[in-house]
Each structure stands twice: as C-alpha cells, then as structure tokens.
Coordinates of C-alpha atoms and ligand atoms in Angstrom, one line a residue:
M1 CA 45.0 -5.1 0.4
G2 CA 41.4 -5.7 -0.7
E3 CA 38.4 -4.4 1.1
I4 CA 37.0 -7.7 2.1
K5 CA 37.9 -8.8 5.6
I6 CA 37.4 -12.2 7.3
M7 CA 34.8 -11.9 10.0
N8 CA 35.6 -12.8 13.5
E9 CA 34.4 -16.3 14.2
N10 CA 32.2 -15.4 17.1
L11 CA 30.4 -12.8 15.1
A12 CA 30.0 -15.2 12.2
N13 CA 28.3 -17.7 14.5
K14 CA 25.7 -15.2 15.4
I15 CA 24.5 -15.2 11.9
A16 CA 22.2 -17.9 10.8
A17 CA 23.7 -19.9 8.0
G18 CA 22.3 -22.1 5.3
E19 CA 18.9 -20.5 5.0
V20 CA 20.2 -18.0 2.5
V21 CA 19.4 -20.0 -0.5
E22 CA 16.0 -21.5 0.4
R23 CA 14.4 -19.6 -2.4
L24 CA 15.7 -18.5 -5.7
A25 CA 14.7 -15.0 -4.9
N26 CA 17.2 -15.1 -2.1
V27 CA 20.0 -15.9 -4.4
V28 CA 19.0 -13.0 -6.6
K29 CA 18.8 -10.9 -3.5
E30 CA 22.4 -11.7 -2.4
L31 CA 23.8 -11.1 -5.8
V32 CA 22.0 -7.8 -6.4
E33 CA 22.7 -6.5 -3.0
N34 CA 26.4 -7.1 -3.7
S35 CA 26.0 -5.0 -6.9
I36 CA 24.4 -2.2 -4.9
D37 CA 27.2 -2.3 -2.4
A38 CA 29.7 -2.0 -5.2
S39 CA 28.0 1.4 -6.1
S40 CA 26.6 0.2 -9.4
K41 CA 24.3 2.5 -11.4
N42 CA 23.1 -0.2 -13.8
I43 CA 22.1 -3.6 -12.7
K44 CA 20.8 -6.2 -15.1
I45 CA 19.3 -9.5 -13.9
E46 CA 18.8 -12.2 -16.5
L47 CA 17.0 -15.4 -15.5
L48 CA 16.7 -18.7 -17.4
M49 CA 13.6 -20.7 -16.5
S50 CA 12.8 -18.3 -13.7
G51 CA 16.3 -18.7 -12.3
T52 CA 16.2 -22.5 -11.9
K53 CA 18.5 -22.9 -14.8
E54 CA 20.6 -19.8 -14.4
I55 CA 20.7 -16.4 -12.6
K56 CA 23.0 -13.8 -14.1
V57 CA 23.6 -10.4 -12.6
V58 CA 25.6 -7.9 -14.5
D59 CA 26.6 -4.6 -13.0
D60 CA 28.8 -1.6 -13.6
G61 CA 30.0 -1.3 -10.0
K62 CA 33.5 -0.9 -8.8
G63 CA 34.4 -4.6 -9.1
M64 CA 36.9 -6.7 -7.2
D65 CA 40.6 -7.4 -7.4
R66 CA 41.7 -11.0 -7.8
E67 CA 42.3 -11.5 -4.1
D68 CA 38.9 -10.2 -3.0
A69 CA 37.2 -12.1 -5.8
I70 CA 38.5 -15.4 -4.5
L71 CA 38.0 -14.4 -0.9
S72 CA 34.4 -13.5 -1.5
F73 CA 33.6 -17.2 -2.0
S74 CA 35.1 -18.3 1.3
R75 CA 32.9 -18.5 4.3
H76 CA 32.5 -15.5 6.6
A77 CA 34.1 -13.0 4.2
T78 CA 32.5 -9.6 4.2
S79 CA 33.4 -6.0 3.4
K80 CA 30.7 -4.6 5.6
I81 CA 31.0 -5.7 9.2
K82 CA 34.2 -5.5 11.2
H83 CA 32.9 -5.3 14.7
E84 CA 30.2 -7.2 16.5
N85 CA 28.4 -3.9 17.3
D86 CA 28.1 -3.1 13.7
L87 CA 25.3 -5.7 13.5
F88 CA 23.1 -3.3 15.4
F89 CA 23.9 -0.3 13.2
I90 CA 23.5 -2.0 9.8
N91 CA 23.1 0.7 7.2
T92 CA 24.6 -1.1 4.3
L93 CA 22.7 -3.9 2.7
G94 CA 24.8 -7.0 2.4
F95 CA 26.2 -8.1 5.7
R96 CA 26.2 -11.8 5.6
G97 CA 29.6 -12.9 4.6
E98 CA 28.8 -16.4 3.9
A99 CA 26.1 -15.8 1.3
L100 CA 28.3 -16.1 -1.8
A101 CA 30.1 -19.1 -0.3
S102 CA 26.7 -20.8 0.4
I103 CA 25.5 -20.2 -3.1
A104 CA 28.8 -21.4 -4.6
S105 CA 28.7 -24.6 -2.7
I106 CA 25.5 -25.7 -4.3
S107 CA 25.9 -24.5 -7.9
N108 CA 28.1 -23.6 -10.7
V109 CA 29.4 -20.0 -10.6
E110 CA 31.2 -18.0 -13.3
L111 CA 32.5 -14.7 -12.3
Y112 CA 34.0 -11.9 -14.4
T113 CA 35.1 -8.8 -12.5
S114 CA 37.6 -6.1 -12.9
K115 CA 39.0 -3.4 -10.7
E116 CA 41.3 -0.6 -11.8
G117 CA 41.8 -2.1 -15.2
I118 CA 42.7 -5.6 -14.0
G119 CA 40.2 -8.3 -14.9
S120 CA 39.6 -11.7 -13.3
H121 CA 37.7 -14.7 -14.5
I122 CA 36.8 -17.4 -12.0
I123 CA 34.8 -20.6 -12.3
I124 CA 33.6 -22.5 -9.2
K125 CA 31.7 -25.7 -9.2
G126 CA 30.2 -27.1 -5.9
G127 CA 32.5 -24.9 -4.0
E128 CA 35.7 -26.0 -5.8
I129 CA 37.7 -23.4 -7.7
L130 CA 38.1 -24.8 -11.2
L131 CA 39.5 -21.8 -13.0
N132 CA 41.2 -18.6 -11.8
E133 CA 42.7 -16.6 -14.7
K134 CA 43.1 -13.1 -16.0
G135 CA 39.8 -11.8 -17.4
N136 CA 38.6 -8.9 -19.5
E137 CA 38.7 -5.4 -18.3
R138 CA 35.1 -4.4 -18.7
R139 CA 34.1 -2.3 -15.7
G140 CA 32.0 -4.0 -13.1
T141 CA 31.1 -7.5 -12.2
S142 CA 29.2 -10.2 -14.0
I143 CA 28.2 -13.3 -12.1
A144 CA 26.3 -16.2 -13.4
V145 CA 24.9 -18.9 -11.0
S146 CA 23.7 -22.0 -12.8
N147 CA 22.4 -25.4 -11.9
I148 CA 21.5 -24.3 -8.4
F149 CA 21.0 -27.3 -6.1
Y150 CA 22.5 -29.6 -8.6
N151 CA 24.2 -31.5 -5.8
T152 CA 21.2 -31.2 -3.4
P153 CA 18.3 -32.4 -5.5
V154 CA 16.1 -32.5 -2.4
R155 CA 16.1 -28.8 -2.1
L156 CA 15.1 -28.4 -5.7
K157 CA 11.9 -30.3 -5.0
F158 CA 10.9 -27.6 -2.5
L159 CA 10.9 -24.9 -5.0
K160 CA 7.5 -23.7 -5.9
S161 CA 6.3 -23.6 -9.5
L162 CA 8.4 -21.6 -12.0
N163 CA 5.7 -18.9 -12.0
T164 CA 5.8 -18.5 -8.2
E165 CA 9.6 -18.3 -8.2
L166 CA 9.5 -15.7 -10.9
S167 CA 6.8 -13.7 -9.1
N168 CA 8.8 -13.8 -5.8
T169 CA 11.9 -12.6 -7.6
T170 CA 10.0 -9.9 -9.5
Q171 CA 8.3 -8.6 -6.3
F172 CA 11.6 -8.5 -4.5
L173 CA 13.3 -6.6 -7.3
E174 CA 10.4 -4.1 -7.7
R175 CA 10.7 -3.2 -4.1
L176 CA 14.4 -2.9 -4.3
S177 CA 14.1 -0.6 -7.3
L178 CA 11.7 1.6 -5.4
S179 CA 14.2 1.9 -2.6
H180 CA 16.9 2.8 -5.1
P181 CA 15.3 5.1 -7.7
D182 CA 18.9 6.3 -8.6
I183 CA 19.9 2.8 -9.9
A184 CA 18.6 1.5 -13.2
F185 CA 17.4 -2.1 -12.8
S186 CA 16.2 -4.4 -15.5
L187 CA 14.9 -7.9 -15.1
Y188 CA 14.6 -10.5 -17.9
N189 CA 13.3 -14.1 -18.0
D190 CA 14.3 -16.3 -20.9
G191 CA 15.2 -13.1 -22.8
K192 CA 11.9 -11.4 -22.2
E193 CA 11.9 -8.1 -20.3
I194 CA 9.8 -8.2 -17.1
F195 CA 10.5 -4.7 -16.0
K196 CA 13.0 -1.9 -16.3
T197 CA 13.7 1.2 -14.4
S198 CA 15.6 4.2 -15.6
G199 CA 17.6 5.1 -12.5
S200 CA 16.4 8.7 -12.8
G201 CA 16.5 9.2 -9.1
D202 CA 12.9 10.3 -9.2
L203 CA 10.7 8.1 -7.0
L204 CA 7.4 9.0 -8.8
K205 CA 9.0 8.1 -12.1
T206 CA 10.2 4.8 -10.7
I207 CA 6.6 4.1 -9.4
H208 CA 5.5 4.9 -13.0
E209 CA 8.0 2.5 -14.5
I210 CA 7.0 -0.3 -12.1
F211 CA 3.2 0.1 -11.6
G212 CA 2.3 1.9 -14.8
F213 CA 0.7 5.2 -15.7
N214 CA -2.7 4.5 -14.2
I215 CA -1.2 4.1 -10.8
S216 CA 1.5 6.7 -10.9
K217 CA -0.9 9.5 -11.9
N218 CA -3.1 8.6 -8.9
M219 CA -0.3 8.9 -6.4
N220 CA 0.2 11.9 -4.1
Y221 CA 3.2 13.1 -2.3
I222 CA 3.2 13.2 1.5
E223 CA 5.9 14.4 3.9
G224 CA 6.2 15.1 7.6
E225 CA 8.2 14.6 10.7
N226 CA 8.1 14.4 14.4
Y227 CA 10.9 14.3 17.0
D228 CA 11.9 10.7 16.2
Y229 CA 10.8 10.0 12.6
K230 CA 10.8 11.7 9.2
V231 CA 8.4 10.2 6.7
S232 CA 8.0 11.0 3.0
G233 CA 6.7 9.2 -0.1
Y234 CA 3.7 8.6 -2.3
I235 CA 0.3 7.2 -1.5
S236 CA -2.5 6.3 -3.9
N237 CA -5.8 8.2 -3.9
I238 CA -9.2 6.5 -4.0
S239 CA -9.2 5.8 -7.8
V240 CA -6.8 2.9 -7.7
Y241 CA -6.2 0.0 -5.3
K242 CA -4.9 -3.5 -5.2
S243 CA -6.4 -6.8 -3.9
S244 CA -3.3 -7.6 -1.9
K245 CA -1.1 -5.7 0.5
S246 CA 2.0 -6.4 -1.5
S247 CA 2.0 -2.9 -2.9
I248 CA 2.4 -1.3 0.5
I249 CA 6.1 -0.7 0.6
T250 CA 7.9 0.7 3.6
L251 CA 11.6 1.6 3.6
V252 CA 13.5 2.4 6.8
N253 CA 16.8 4.3 6.2
G254 CA 16.7 3.2 2.6
R255 CA 16.0 -0.5 3.3
V256 CA 12.8 -2.3 2.4
V257 CA 11.4 -3.6 5.6
Q258 CA 8.1 -5.2 6.9
N259 CA 6.3 -4.3 10.1
Y260 CA 2.9 -5.7 10.7
E261 CA 1.7 -2.8 12.9
L262 CA 2.9 -0.2 10.4
Q263 CA 1.2 -1.9 7.6
K264 CA -2.0 -2.1 9.6
T265 CA -1.8 1.6 10.4
I266 CA -1.6 2.4 6.7
K267 CA -4.6 0.2 5.9
D268 CA -6.5 1.8 8.8
A269 CA -5.8 5.3 7.5
Y270 CA -7.6 4.3 4.3
H271 CA -10.6 2.9 6.3
T272 CA -13.9 4.0 4.6
F273 CA -11.8 5.5 1.8
L274 CA -11.4 2.1 0.1
P275 CA -13.5 -1.0 0.0
E276 CA -12.8 -3.2 3.1
T277 CA -11.0 -5.9 1.1
K278 CA -8.8 -3.6 -1.0
F279 CA -5.4 -2.2 -0.3
P280 CA -3.7 1.1 -1.3
I281 CA -0.4 1.5 -3.2
V282 CA 2.0 3.1 -0.9
V283 CA 5.8 3.8 -1.0
L284 CA 7.0 5.4 2.2
N285 CA 10.5 6.3 3.2
I286 CA 11.0 6.4 6.9
E287 CA 14.2 8.0 8.3
T288 CA 15.2 7.5 11.9
D289 CA 18.1 7.1 14.2
P290 CA 19.3 3.5 13.8
T291 CA 19.3 3.1 17.6
L292 CA 15.5 3.3 17.5
I293 CA 15.2 0.2 15.2
D294 CA 16.0 -3.4 15.7
V295 CA 16.5 -5.2 12.4
N296 CA 15.9 -8.8 12.6
I297 CA 19.2 -10.3 11.6
H298 CA 17.6 -13.5 10.3
P299 CA 19.1 -13.4 6.8
T300 CA 15.9 -14.1 4.9
K301 CA 13.5 -11.8 6.7
Q302 CA 12.9 -8.1 6.4
D303 CA 11.2 -7.7 9.7
I304 CA 11.9 -4.7 11.8
K305 CA 11.0 -3.5 15.3
F306 CA 10.6 0.2 16.2
S307 CA 11.2 1.2 19.8
K308 CA 8.8 4.2 19.5
I309 CA 6.2 2.6 17.3
E310 CA 3.2 4.7 18.6
E311 CA 4.9 7.9 17.6
L312 CA 5.6 6.5 14.1
K313 CA 2.0 5.1 13.7
N314 CA 0.5 8.5 14.7
L315 CA 2.7 10.3 12.2
V316 CA 1.9 8.0 9.3
F317 CA -1.8 7.8 10.1
D318 CA -2.2 11.6 10.3
L319 CA -0.1 12.2 7.1
I320 CA -2.2 9.8 5.1
R321 CA -5.6 11.0 6.4
Q322 CA -4.7 14.6 5.9
S323 CA -3.7 13.9 2.3
L324 CA -6.7 11.8 1.5
C325 CA -9.0 14.6 2.9
N326 CA -7.2 17.4 1.1
I327 CA -6.4 16.1 -2.4
D328 CA -8.9 16.1 -5.2
N329 CA -10.1 12.6 -4.7
T330 CA -12.9 12.5 -7.2
F331 CA -13.0 9.1 -8.9
K332 CA -11.8 9.6 -12.4
P333 CA -13.1 7.0 -14.9
Y334 CA -10.7 7.8 -17.7
D335 CA -7.7 7.0 -15.5
E336 CA -8.7 3.4 -16.1
K337 CA -6.3 2.2 -18.7
P338 CA -5.7 -1.5 -19.1
I339 CA -2.1 -2.3 -18.1
K340 CA -0.6 -4.9 -20.4
L341 CA 1.6 -7.2 -18.4
E342 CA 2.6 -9.6 -21.1
F343 CA 4.1 -8.8 -24.5
S344 CA 4.1 -11.3 -27.3
N345 CA 6.8 -9.7 -29.4
E346 CA 9.4 -7.0 -29.4
E347 CA 7.4 -4.7 -31.7
I348 CA 4.5 -4.3 -29.4
Q349 CA 6.8 -3.9 -26.5
N350 CA 8.6 -1.0 -28.1
D351 CA 5.3 0.6 -28.9
I352 CA 4.2 0.4 -25.3
V353 CA 7.4 1.8 -24.0
K354 CA 7.1 4.7 -26.4
E355 CA 3.5 5.3 -25.4
E356 CA 4.3 5.3 -21.8
K357 CA 7.2 7.7 -22.2
K358 CA 4.8 10.1 -23.9
E359 CA 2.3 9.7 -21.1
Y360 CA 4.8 10.4 -18.5
K361 CA 5.1 13.9 -19.8
E362 CA 1.3 14.2 -19.2
I363 CA 1.7 13.3 -15.6
V364 CA 3.8 16.3 -15.0
L365 CA 1.3 18.5 -16.6
N366 CA -1.6 16.9 -14.8
F367 CA 0.0 17.5 -11.5
N368 CA 0.5 21.1 -12.2
A369 CA -3.2 21.3 -13.2
E370 CA -4.1 19.7 -9.9
E371 CA -2.2 22.2 -7.9
E372 CA -4.3 24.9 -9.5
I373 CA -7.5 23.1 -8.8
K374 CA -6.5 22.8 -5.1
E375 CA -6.1 26.5 -4.9
Y376 CA -9.5 27.3 -6.3
N377 CA -11.2 24.4 -4.6
E378 CA -13.1 26.5 -2.0
E379 CA -14.7 28.6 -4.6
E380 CA -15.3 25.7 -6.9
K381 CA -17.4 24.0 -4.3
T382 CA -20.1 26.6 -4.4
L383 CA -20.4 26.2 -8.2
Y384 CA -21.9 22.7 -8.5
F385 CA -25.5 22.5 -9.8
P386 CA -27.7 19.6 -10.7
V387 CA -28.7 18.8 -14.3
G388 CA -31.0 15.9 -13.6
L389 CA -31.3 12.3 -12.6
A390 CA -30.3 9.4 -14.9
L391 CA -31.6 5.9 -14.5
G392 CA -33.2 6.9 -11.2
T393 CA -29.8 6.6 -9.5
Y394 CA -27.2 8.8 -11.0
L395 CA -27.4 12.5 -10.4
I396 CA -25.8 14.5 -13.2
A397 CA -24.2 17.7 -11.9
Q398 CA -22.0 20.3 -13.4
S399 CA -19.4 22.8 -12.4
E400 CA -17.8 25.2 -14.8
D401 CA -16.2 22.7 -17.2
I402 CA -16.6 19.4 -15.4
M403 CA -19.5 17.0 -15.5
Y404 CA -20.1 14.8 -12.5
L405 CA -22.1 11.7 -11.9
I406 CA -23.2 11.2 -8.3
D407 CA -24.6 8.0 -7.0
I408 CA -27.5 9.3 -4.9
H409 CA -27.5 6.4 -2.4
A410 CA -23.7 6.5 -1.8
A411 CA -23.8 10.3 -1.6
N412 CA -26.6 10.3 0.9
E413 CA -24.9 7.6 2.9
R414 CA -21.7 9.7 3.1
I415 CA -23.7 12.7 4.4
N416 CA -25.6 10.6 7.0
Y417 CA -22.5 8.8 8.0
E418 CA -20.8 12.0 8.9
I419 CA -23.8 13.2 10.8
Y420 CA -24.1 10.0 12.8
R421 CA -20.3 10.0 13.5
K422 CA -20.5 13.5 14.9
A423 CA -23.6 12.7 17.0
L424 CA -22.0 9.6 18.5
E425 CA -18.8 11.4 19.4
E426 CA -20.7 14.4 20.9
E427 CA -20.0 14.8 24.6
K428 CA -23.3 16.5 25.4
I429 CA -26.1 14.2 24.4
T430 CA -29.6 15.5 24.3
I431 CA -32.3 13.0 25.1
I432 CA -36.0 12.8 24.5
D433 CA -38.7 10.8 26.3
T434 CA -40.7 8.4 24.1
L435 CA -44.4 8.9 23.8
F436 CA -44.9 5.2 24.4
P437 CA -42.1 3.0 25.7
I438 CA -40.2 1.0 23.0
V439 CA -40.4 -2.7 23.9
I440 CA -37.7 -5.0 22.5
E441 CA -38.0 -8.7 22.8
L442 CA -34.9 -10.8 22.3
S443 CA -33.8 -14.4 22.3
T444 CA -32.6 -15.8 25.7
N445 CA -29.0 -15.7 24.5
E446 CA -29.2 -12.2 23.1
F447 CA -31.0 -11.0 26.3
I448 CA -28.1 -12.4 28.5
I449 CA -25.5 -10.6 26.4
I450 CA -27.3 -7.3 26.4
K451 CA -27.9 -7.5 30.1
E452 CA -24.1 -8.0 30.5
H453 CA -23.3 -5.0 28.3
I454 CA -26.2 -2.8 29.3
Q455 CA -23.6 -0.1 30.1
V456 CA -23.0 0.5 26.5
L457 CA -26.6 1.6 26.0
E458 CA -26.7 3.6 29.2
N459 CA -23.5 5.4 28.2
M460 CA -25.3 6.3 24.9
K461 CA -28.0 7.8 27.2
F462 CA -30.7 5.3 26.6
K463 CA -33.0 4.8 29.5
I464 CA -33.4 1.0 29.4
E465 CA -34.9 -1.4 31.9
E466 CA -35.7 -5.1 32.0
F467 CA -39.4 -5.6 31.2
G468 CA -40.4 -9.2 31.8
E469 CA -38.9 -12.3 30.2
N470 CA -36.2 -11.7 27.6
T471 CA -37.5 -8.2 27.1
F472 CA -36.3 -4.6 27.6
K473 CA -38.2 -1.4 27.8
I474 CA -36.8 1.9 26.6
S475 CA -38.4 5.1 27.8
S476 CA -36.0 7.8 26.6
H477 CA -33.2 7.9 24.0
P478 CA -30.7 10.3 22.4
T479 CA -32.3 12.8 19.9
W480 CA -30.2 11.7 17.0
L481 CA -32.3 8.6 16.5
K482 CA -34.3 9.3 13.4
E483 CA -38.0 9.7 14.0
G484 CA -40.0 6.7 12.9
F485 CA -36.9 4.5 12.9
E486 CA -36.3 4.4 16.6
E487 CA -37.0 0.7 17.1
E488 CA -35.1 -0.3 14.0
S489 CA -32.1 1.7 15.1
I490 CA -32.1 0.3 18.6
R491 CA -32.2 -3.2 17.1
K492 CA -29.1 -2.3 15.0
I493 CA -27.3 -1.1 18.1
I494 CA -28.2 -4.3 19.9
D495 CA -27.0 -6.4 17.0
L496 CA -23.7 -4.6 17.0
I497 CA -23.2 -4.9 20.8
I498 CA -23.7 -8.6 20.3
E499 CA -21.2 -8.7 17.5
F500 CA -18.6 -6.6 19.4
R501 CA -19.0 -8.2 22.8
Q502 CA -15.7 -9.9 22.8
D503 CA -13.5 -6.9 22.6
F504 CA -15.5 -3.8 22.6
D505 CA -13.8 -0.8 21.0
R506 CA -15.7 2.5 21.2
V507 CA -14.3 4.0 18.1
K508 CA -14.9 1.0 15.9
F509 CA -18.3 0.5 17.4
N510 CA -19.3 4.1 16.6
E511 CA -17.9 3.8 13.1
R512 CA -19.8 0.7 12.3
L513 CA -23.0 1.9 13.9
A514 CA -22.8 5.2 11.9
M515 CA -22.2 3.1 8.8
N516 CA -25.1 0.8 9.3
L517 CA -27.5 3.6 10.3
A518 CA -26.4 5.8 7.4
C519 CA -27.1 3.0 4.9
K520 CA -30.5 2.3 6.4
M521 CA -31.5 6.0 6.5
S522 CA -30.4 7.0 3.0
V523 CA -32.4 7.3 -0.2
K524 CA -32.3 4.1 -2.1
A525 CA -31.1 3.7 -5.7
N526 CA -34.0 4.0 -8.2
T527 CA -35.8 6.7 -6.3
N528 CA -36.9 9.8 -8.1
I529 CA -35.8 12.9 -6.2
T530 CA -36.8 16.4 -7.1
L531 CA -34.4 19.0 -8.5
K532 CA -34.6 20.8 -5.2
E533 CA -33.6 17.6 -3.4
Q534 CA -30.8 17.0 -5.9
E535 CA -29.4 20.5 -5.2
E536 CA -29.6 19.9 -1.4
L537 CA -27.8 16.5 -1.9
I538 CA -25.0 18.1 -3.9
N539 CA -24.6 21.0 -1.5
R540 CA -24.5 18.8 1.6
L541 CA -22.2 16.2 -0.1
F542 CA -19.6 18.8 -0.9
K543 CA -19.7 20.1 2.7
C544 CA -18.7 16.7 4.0
E545 CA -15.3 16.2 5.5
F546 CA -14.6 13.6 2.8
P547 CA -17.2 13.6 0.1
Y548 CA -15.6 11.2 -2.3
T549 CA -16.5 7.8 -1.0
C550 CA -19.4 6.3 0.9
P551 CA -18.5 4.8 4.3
H552 CA -17.9 1.4 2.6
G553 CA -15.3 2.9 0.4
R554 CA -17.3 3.0 -2.9
P555 CA -16.9 6.2 -4.9
T556 CA -19.7 8.8 -4.6
I557 CA -18.6 11.1 -7.4
I558 CA -17.2 10.3 -10.8
K559 CA -15.6 13.2 -12.6
Y560 CA -15.8 13.8 -16.4
P561 CA -13.7 16.9 -17.3
K562 CA -14.9 18.6 -20.4
Y563 CA -11.6 17.8 -22.1
E564 CA -12.2 14.0 -21.5
L565 CA -15.6 14.3 -23.0
E566 CA -14.2 16.1 -26.0
K567 CA -11.7 13.3 -26.4
L568 CA -14.5 10.7 -26.3
F569 CA -16.5 12.5 -29.0
K570 CA -13.3 13.1 -31.0
R571 CA -13.8 16.8 -30.8
V572 CA -10.1 17.1 -30.0
N573 CA -7.1 15.2 -31.2
V574 CA -5.5 13.1 -28.6
Ligands
LIG601 ZN1 -25.8 1.4 1.5
LIG602 ZN1 -22.0 2.3 0.9

C-alpha cells in the first residue's frame, strides 16, 4: 500500500480550500514542497513566461508508485496528516492534501514519477485523467503544470505582471533555499538561470549563492538560547543593508515564517546602527517546542504566533546587539562590488560563476583574519593616531597597517550621543541654578501641551514655573546641558515633548533627545580642527560603546587596509 492516505472528511473541512492557487508562486510552492517531502537532494524549477505558460519541477526524490500518483490528484489526499491533532504539530511542510487536486483541476498536468524501478506517466487535463501508463524509470518525479487557469480565464486576469509573478516566485524559492541549505535548488525562467544553490549544507555558502559575495562576507554568525528558544544564524554588519525588509528571514523549526513583532525586534536591534529607512540582511533559525507556536493554518500564509514572544524577542535583540557591538564593524569601502543580476549570455554567466567560486575561498580566509583581529582588538585601539584633516571634514588616521578615514561630524556626534544617553539614564541627576532665569515663550497651543506634560521636565530635574502668558521660567536645570546652549537645548526638549505627547516612551524620548542634542553640539563638517583635537577625537571615538556609526546610522569610520591600497595602486597582483 502506498504512503498517501485519504484524509478524514472533518479534518479536510478545517482546511481552507481553493486559495492555494491564487498566485503562481503558490503553485510553485506546492510542487516544490512535495519534492522536499520526497527527500529530494536536487530540485530544479523551470518556468516558461514566469510560470504563466508552464511550471515544471524536477526532483530526485523517492517518487511515487502508480497508485499514489493517481491518488495524489484526488481531493484530500495527503501523506502527512493522519489525525486532527497533527495539525497543531506540523513539522513537515506539505499538509494540504487538496493542493495538487486544486492545481490539476485548473490546468494541464504531466507527471513522470518512479518508485523502486517502476515508472508511471500520467496526464491530466482540467482534473480528468487522460493518460495513465508505464513510464521511464528515472529516479524521482517530474511534474509540469501548463496553461494554468485555462478554464478559469477570470483568475488569469488577477495575476500581476510577469515580472511581479517572477519576483514573488524567486523570493519564495530563495527563502526556501535558505531554510534547506542541504538541498540544491535551481530556478530558470525561459531557459535563463535566475539562481542556483549547491546544496552544500552550509548556510553561509547558501547566503553567498543567493545574495552574492558582497553580502555574505559582511554576515556574522550568532547563536544563543534560553529556556524556551534556541536561536542561530547570520546577521549583516553595518556595511551592507537593503531598502526593504524582505531580506529578514526567520525560520521556526526549519520552516520559513513571518511574525511582525519578531521582525520589528530585529529592526529595533539595528536602531542607530543603520539608517532609519534601511533594513539588515538576517537569516535566523529558531528552534522551539512545537507546542509553543501556533502556525496559522491558512494555506497561503506563513504567519506564526509564539506563546512566549517576550522571551524570544529579548533573546534575539540581545544576540544581535551583542554581535553588532563586538564585531569589527568598520565600514569597508572595498566590499562594495556591483552585483550583476542579469546576464546577457551564457559566456558572461560562466565567468561570473567562476569568479564567485574563487571569491568564496577568500571569505573563508577573511573570516579567519577577522578572528585574529578580534583577539588583538583591545591593544589595537590604543594604536590609532591622526595623520591630518582632508577637505576640512575627513580625518585621516592610521594604525599599524590600516588607514582610516573618519568623518569628524559623525564621529563627534557618536561621542556626544553616548554621553547624552548616559546622562539621561543616570539615576542621580546633579542640578545647577541658573544665573538668570531662562524664559521660554511658546505659542498658545504649545503652552497647553507643555503644561499638560510638565512632569516630563520635572522628572528631568528642571525647575520650571509658569511665568505670565504662554511663558515658562526655568531657574535650575541638570548639569549635562551644555553651557551657552541651555535655552536651545530646552527648546529641543520642548519640541520633542510636543512630538511625543501621544504615546510617550521614556527610552525612545531619551534616544531621540540624545540624537538631536548630539548633532547640535558636534563639530560641523568643514571645520579645521588641530592635530591635538584630532587625537582627542580618535581616542574618544574608539572608547565609545559602538564607534562605527553616528546615531543616525551613517558610518563614522571607513577602513582601508594596506593590502587594499596596494591592490588599488597595483603594487600587488590580485
Ligand atoms: Zn548631525
Ligand atoms: Zn548623524
């Protein structure tokens, strides 16, 4: 008897039907997940016209016997779920028995499969079996789905443009490849390779194969666990980022999932390390007891709910922060290598593949080198010295065999930001009386808001009183206000209180205030600073908790290793 069982009707009814094939990417998903379940090691996906004309999936999995092959096209057949309870412990991927049947009912399907040396060849059109004969004995399964929606032309109209369909499918398959580094995936559209992974089992190598060298060499490994969760994976440093969050990939027990809060936590962990509108590249594996998660069983979604989300968020946040603060995060300009996405002919393509293979070796070496740098980091920090100021803005500094360019405003901003952050978080606040009271006049509207939120200023230890119409008088203030900038700083605080009034969050308020004040109080670009001041700036910058970006996420330091300079001047052969 085959492995495919007919699902109990009650269970089947719990599963939403029909939505499986709304998008072409979902058809690809169903077919490829079947290949994964068949323990395939190589899965090739070939599309014609982004899949609108044909989707073909060829695998080397264990295949099906004739009986199962036919059964797989009948509604509610599945090899995964036998009991209703299994729905809540889903650890295998495909669990919707009706998927193949749904697909077959709206398209032409041609299936070749073989199991234990017995091959089958089946053709189905609009759900009707047209052919069922002995097929070849090639190991695995090949399934071609063509003319999708041919009998439901209305659906076809709802498909987005060919490019959008292709990009959805590509994105889905990239994520799937990252969750299965041990399977070799390849995707082709109209005969052109879109991407290919080697199935090496190495996550970093898979990241390299999908995102390219520039990204993979800027990824760092993280790992940690608490009582409920175990987290491991790769996160990007500050040198690379993306404009959309689509490269934040989270896997739970090997399955790609989406969770808004988790995604937000990852983004928050990068706060002030990346520009506000940019996103990191992250691939995280989360392992947990399946009873702690609730997979949304809606067939087209990847949503997940965690019952101990706070524990997970804290773990992920801390792991990312620790890593960002500890690794050598200096911005490296020579990591920037244009990634070619489109190839015009086979020849170029082969070259690129070769070149990337060679580069992959370098990654390994690079990482070893970085390990060493980490070890000597403490000593290295005392060895920086200034060379001079270029263009009034960029400080040239040097350590043993590395040249650095430091943006003096960004660097100064980072130093001040950390000073203000500390001062604002201090429990004991020292205050000072002003020589003359500081008088602040506001608009009526502003005055009302500040009056309502006067507590914020009082908590910060300002002595503030009403002083006539729409006016406040301040007669003492915390000592961290920079001398000569008291009124300006108080105005900034007032602006922020007005902005934050809706939902006031102490941590975010402090962060923003520190950011604004730091920018204001820092040396501007195009300022000549003396060699002594340059030295001071470098020393204080490297004493910062995180010297490598300004609080807005821009780099402060760009690194030019001697070797890279030698390459530029062709002193060494690359
Ligand atoms: Zn600034
Ligand atoms: Zn900045």
